[in-house]
Amino acid sequence: AQSVTQLDSHVSVSEGTPVLLRCNYSSSYSPSLFWYVQHPNKGLQLLLKYTSAATLVKGINGFEAEFKKSETSFHLTKPSAHMSDAAEYFCVVTANTGFQKLVFGTGTRLLVSP
Amino acid sequence: DVKVTQSSRYLVKRTGEKVFLECVQDMDHENMFWYRQDPGLGLRLIYFSYDVKMKEKGDIPEGYSVSREKKERFSLILESASTNQTSMYLCAVQGRWDQPQHFGDGTRLSIL
């Protein structure tokens, strides 16, 4: 079985400062991991994905995440926040073998102040 | 990238009505999904389909049904709408099972 924990429900940063959104996972199988972003009244947009290739994954809009198997973590980072990054972010886990449902974290709302 | 189109962004219906939510994709992917999203509860899977005319129940299928007559279209049906079905409904599409799902913009449904 898979599960995912997003450690912070809200994160506040100032524009131009680094962003760190934390995610821990558990999986009985070799996992695939994703980060999605959701802007108000919109669907979920894929930011990046890890599917057992390079452990440091680069995504869109300057975001990246590092898969750390020993820590069962997949934290999302960005060196410098922009006002347009304010949104809700979801960490998602599934398995690489056969059909496994996507398991969504409860989300982290990122607030960016000027 | 996959384009996932949901027929309505906002919809208001009355209790007891039969409600249809439509989702169309442009990539010929086998797997399609319906979720509902509620504050504090996250995304919950209602139904999914892995091929034409094939469907499987998700975590919360009660009060819903689905239809997939053509590969590109997946419909969610509320047989008799109730106020507790007021929610944001999201359709998603997926190629291989280990690949990410691609989402539509959602339908915000209000049942009065």
Short mmCIF file of C-alpha atoms in Angstrom, two decimals:
data_model
loop_
_atom_site.label_atom_id
_atom_site.label_comp_id
_atom_site.label_asym_id
_atom_site.label_seq_id
_atom_site.Cartn_x
_atom_site.Cartn_y
_atom_site.Cartn_z
CA ALA A 1 0.00 0.00 0.00
CA GLN A 2 1.02 3.60 -0.55
CA SER A 3 0.62 6.68 1.58
CA VAL A 4 1.90 10.22 1.50
CA THR A 5 2.22 12.88 4.19
CA GLN A 6 2.60 16.56 3.49
CA LEU A 7 4.10 17.93 6.65
CA ASP A 8 2.82 21.51 6.39
CA SER A 9 -0.71 22.59 5.58
CA HIS A 10 0.45 26.20 5.00
CA VAL A 11 3.82 27.70 4.13
CA SER A 12 4.43 31.46 3.97
CA VAL A 13 7.42 33.02 2.20
CA SER A 14 8.42 36.41 0.91
CA GLU A 15 8.88 37.01 -2.78
CA GLY A 16 12.47 36.24 -3.78
CA THR A 17 13.16 33.83 -0.90
CA PRO A 18 13.50 30.03 -1.20
CA VAL A 19 10.54 27.67 -1.09
CA LEU A 20 10.54 24.27 0.64
CA LEU A 21 7.42 22.08 0.64
CA ARG A 22 7.89 18.80 2.46
CA CYS A 23 6.56 15.39 1.51
CA ASN A 24 7.18 11.95 3.01
CA TYR A 25 5.86 8.78 1.44
CA SER A 26 5.57 5.07 2.07
CA SER A 27 5.17 2.44 -0.59
CA SER A 28 5.20 -1.35 -0.73
CA TYR A 29 6.52 -1.15 -4.28
CA SER A 30 9.03 0.92 -6.15
CA PRO A 31 7.22 4.27 -6.21
CA SER A 32 6.44 6.86 -8.80
CA LEU A 33 6.10 10.30 -7.23
CA PHE A 34 4.61 13.51 -8.55
CA TRP A 35 4.05 17.08 -7.49
CA TYR A 36 0.99 18.93 -8.76
CA VAL A 37 -0.01 22.57 -8.36
CA GLN A 38 -3.56 23.89 -8.22
CA HIS A 39 -4.39 27.56 -8.68
CA PRO A 40 -7.78 28.79 -7.45
CA ASN A 41 -10.73 27.31 -9.34
CA LYS A 42 -8.46 25.39 -11.66
CA GLY A 43 -7.54 21.74 -12.15
CA LEU A 44 -4.28 20.17 -11.05
CA GLN A 45 -1.22 20.87 -13.19
CA LEU A 46 1.77 18.51 -13.18
CA LEU A 47 4.92 20.22 -11.88
CA LEU A 48 7.32 17.28 -12.03
CA LYS A 49 7.56 13.51 -11.81
CA TYR A 50 9.95 10.88 -10.47
CA THR A 51 9.76 7.44 -12.04
CA SER A 52 13.00 5.68 -10.93
CA ALA A 53 15.43 7.55 -13.15
CA ALA A 54 17.51 10.48 -11.83
CA THR A 55 16.87 11.24 -8.17
CA LEU A 56 16.95 15.01 -8.69
CA VAL A 57 14.00 15.95 -10.83
CA LYS A 58 13.54 19.33 -12.49
CA GLY A 59 10.07 20.57 -13.26
CA ILE A 60 8.34 23.57 -14.70
CA ASN A 61 8.55 27.14 -13.39
CA GLY A 62 11.93 26.58 -11.68
CA PHE A 63 10.74 23.90 -9.24
CA GLU A 64 12.71 20.78 -8.48
CA ALA A 65 12.45 17.81 -6.10
CA GLU A 66 14.88 15.24 -4.80
CA PHE A 67 13.93 11.61 -4.24
CA LYS A 68 15.67 10.33 -1.06
CA LYS A 69 14.94 6.66 -0.55
CA SER A 70 16.74 6.46 2.80
CA GLU A 71 14.55 9.26 4.17
CA THR A 72 11.42 8.30 2.18
CA SER A 73 11.13 11.94 1.20
CA PHE A 74 10.36 13.88 -1.95
CA HIS A 75 10.55 17.55 -0.96
CA LEU A 76 9.75 20.30 -3.46
CA THR A 77 12.04 23.33 -3.67
CA LYS A 78 12.46 26.54 -5.61
CA PRO A 79 15.37 28.96 -5.12
CA SER A 80 13.33 32.15 -5.40
CA ALA A 81 9.57 32.48 -4.91
CA HIS A 82 7.44 34.53 -7.26
CA MET A 83 4.02 35.97 -6.49
CA SER A 84 2.52 33.69 -9.15
CA ASP A 85 3.68 30.63 -7.17
CA ALA A 86 0.95 31.22 -4.60
CA ALA A 87 -1.26 28.13 -4.93
CA GLU A 88 -1.95 24.73 -3.39
CA TYR A 89 0.59 21.97 -3.95
CA PHE A 90 -0.08 18.24 -3.83
CA CYS A 91 2.43 15.43 -3.42
CA VAL A 92 1.23 12.18 -5.02
CA VAL A 93 2.52 8.61 -4.90
CA THR A 94 1.74 5.54 -6.92
CA ALA A 95 3.54 2.29 -7.67
CA ASN A 96 5.49 1.18 -10.71
CA THR A 97 3.87 -2.23 -10.85
CA GLY A 98 0.48 -2.80 -12.39
CA PHE A 99 -2.47 -0.65 -11.51
CA GLN A 100 -2.18 1.25 -8.28
CA LYS A 101 -4.34 4.24 -7.48
CA LEU A 102 -2.77 7.63 -7.16
CA VAL A 103 -2.60 8.52 -3.50
CA PHE A 104 -2.79 12.27 -2.88
CA GLY A 105 -1.42 14.21 0.01
CA THR A 106 -3.74 16.65 1.74
CA GLY A 107 -2.02 19.61 0.13
CA THR A 108 0.17 22.52 1.19
CA ARG A 109 -1.02 26.05 0.57
CA LEU A 110 1.86 28.33 -0.38
CA LEU A 111 1.42 32.01 0.45
CA VAL A 112 3.83 34.52 -1.10
CA SER A 113 4.03 38.04 0.28
CA PRO A 114 5.58 41.03 -1.50
CA ASP B 1 0.49 17.43 -23.63
CA VAL B 2 -2.91 15.89 -23.09
CA LYS B 3 -5.84 18.26 -23.36
CA VAL B 4 -8.65 17.37 -20.97
CA THR B 5 -11.86 19.31 -21.45
CA GLN B 6 -14.70 19.34 -18.95
CA SER B 7 -17.94 20.55 -20.43
CA SER B 8 -18.88 23.06 -17.71
CA ARG B 9 -16.84 25.17 -15.29
CA TYR B 10 -19.82 25.99 -13.09
CA LEU B 11 -23.14 24.20 -12.81
CA VAL B 12 -26.17 24.75 -10.57
CA LYS B 13 -28.82 22.04 -10.28
CA ARG B 14 -31.70 21.17 -7.99
CA THR B 15 -32.04 18.18 -5.68
CA GLY B 16 -33.49 15.15 -7.42
CA GLU B 17 -32.31 16.17 -10.88
CA LYS B 18 -30.25 13.84 -13.04
CA VAL B 19 -26.92 15.53 -13.72
CA PHE B 20 -24.37 14.75 -16.43
CA LEU B 21 -20.75 15.87 -16.26
CA GLU B 22 -18.74 15.33 -19.42
CA CYS B 23 -15.02 14.91 -19.93
CA VAL B 24 -13.22 14.67 -23.27
CA GLN B 25 -9.54 13.95 -24.02
CA ASP B 26 -7.55 14.39 -27.22
CA MET B 27 -4.80 11.76 -26.78
CA ASP B 28 -6.41 8.31 -27.13
CA HIS B 29 -5.36 7.30 -23.59
CA GLU B 30 -7.02 4.24 -22.08
CA ASN B 31 -7.38 5.40 -18.47
CA MET B 32 -9.83 8.06 -17.35
CA PHE B 33 -10.88 9.06 -13.84
CA TRP B 34 -13.46 11.09 -11.95
CA TYR B 35 -12.59 12.68 -8.60
CA ARG B 36 -14.35 15.01 -6.26
CA GLN B 37 -12.43 17.56 -4.23
CA ASP B 38 -13.70 18.92 -0.93
CA PRO B 39 -11.99 21.19 1.61
CA GLY B 40 -10.20 19.15 4.24
CA LEU B 41 -10.85 15.86 2.44
CA GLY B 42 -8.55 16.25 -0.56
CA LEU B 43 -9.21 14.39 -3.79
CA ARG B 44 -11.33 11.25 -3.63
CA LEU B 45 -11.70 8.81 -6.50
CA ILE B 46 -15.30 8.18 -7.59
CA TYR B 47 -14.92 5.93 -10.64
CA PHE B 48 -12.35 5.11 -13.26
CA SER B 49 -12.31 3.45 -16.66
CA TYR B 50 -9.48 1.59 -18.35
CA ASP B 51 -11.13 1.08 -21.73
CA VAL B 52 -14.34 1.66 -23.65
CA LYS B 53 -17.34 0.28 -21.75
CA MET B 54 -15.07 -0.76 -18.85
CA LYS B 55 -15.47 0.87 -15.43
CA GLU B 56 -14.37 0.30 -11.87
CA LYS B 57 -15.58 1.77 -8.62
CA GLY B 58 -13.28 4.05 -6.75
CA ASP B 59 -13.45 4.99 -3.09
CA ILE B 60 -16.80 6.81 -3.08
CA PRO B 61 -19.04 5.51 -5.91
CA GLU B 62 -22.35 5.73 -4.04
CA GLY B 63 -24.84 8.03 -5.76
CA TYR B 64 -22.84 8.14 -8.98
CA SER B 65 -22.55 6.16 -12.20
CA VAL B 66 -20.35 6.54 -15.26
CA SER B 67 -20.46 5.92 -18.96
CA ARG B 68 -17.67 5.37 -21.49
CA GLU B 69 -19.12 4.67 -24.90
CA LYS B 70 -16.19 6.18 -26.81
CA LYS B 71 -12.54 6.18 -25.86
CA GLU B 72 -12.23 9.94 -25.74
CA ARG B 73 -15.28 10.64 -23.57
CA PHE B 74 -16.00 9.72 -19.94
CA SER B 75 -19.24 10.87 -18.35
CA LEU B 76 -20.14 11.10 -14.68
CA ILE B 77 -23.84 10.81 -13.84
CA LEU B 78 -25.56 11.86 -10.65
CA GLU B 79 -28.73 9.78 -10.82
CA SER B 80 -30.67 11.91 -8.34
CA ALA B 81 -28.65 14.88 -7.17
CA SER B 82 -28.45 15.63 -3.47
CA THR B 83 -27.02 18.62 -1.60
CA ASN B 84 -24.11 16.56 -0.25
CA GLN B 85 -22.92 16.17 -3.84
CA THR B 86 -22.11 19.87 -4.02
CA SER B 87 -18.41 19.80 -4.78
CA MET B 88 -15.61 20.39 -7.27
CA TYR B 89 -15.43 17.53 -9.77
CA LEU B 90 -12.18 16.79 -11.57
CA CYS B 91 -11.64 14.54 -14.56
CA ALA B 92 -8.19 13.04 -15.22
CA VAL B 93 -6.57 11.08 -18.03
CA GLN B 94 -3.58 8.75 -17.93
CA GLY B 95 -1.51 6.71 -20.35
CA ARG B 96 0.48 3.97 -18.59
CA TRP B 97 -0.37 3.17 -14.98
CA ASP B 98 2.96 4.49 -13.64
CA GLN B 99 2.64 7.79 -15.47
CA PRO B 100 1.07 10.98 -14.10
CA GLN B 101 -2.55 11.83 -14.62
CA HIS B 102 -3.52 14.97 -16.50
CA PHE B 103 -6.44 16.93 -15.16
CA GLY B 104 -9.17 19.08 -16.59
CA ASP B 105 -10.02 22.48 -15.09
CA GLY B 106 -12.84 21.03 -13.01
CA THR B 107 -16.58 21.57 -12.70
CA ARG B 108 -17.83 23.36 -9.62
CA LEU B 109 -21.26 21.83 -9.04
CA SER B 110 -23.81 23.28 -6.67
CA ILE B 111 -26.94 21.33 -5.76
CA LEU B 112 -29.69 23.51 -4.30
#
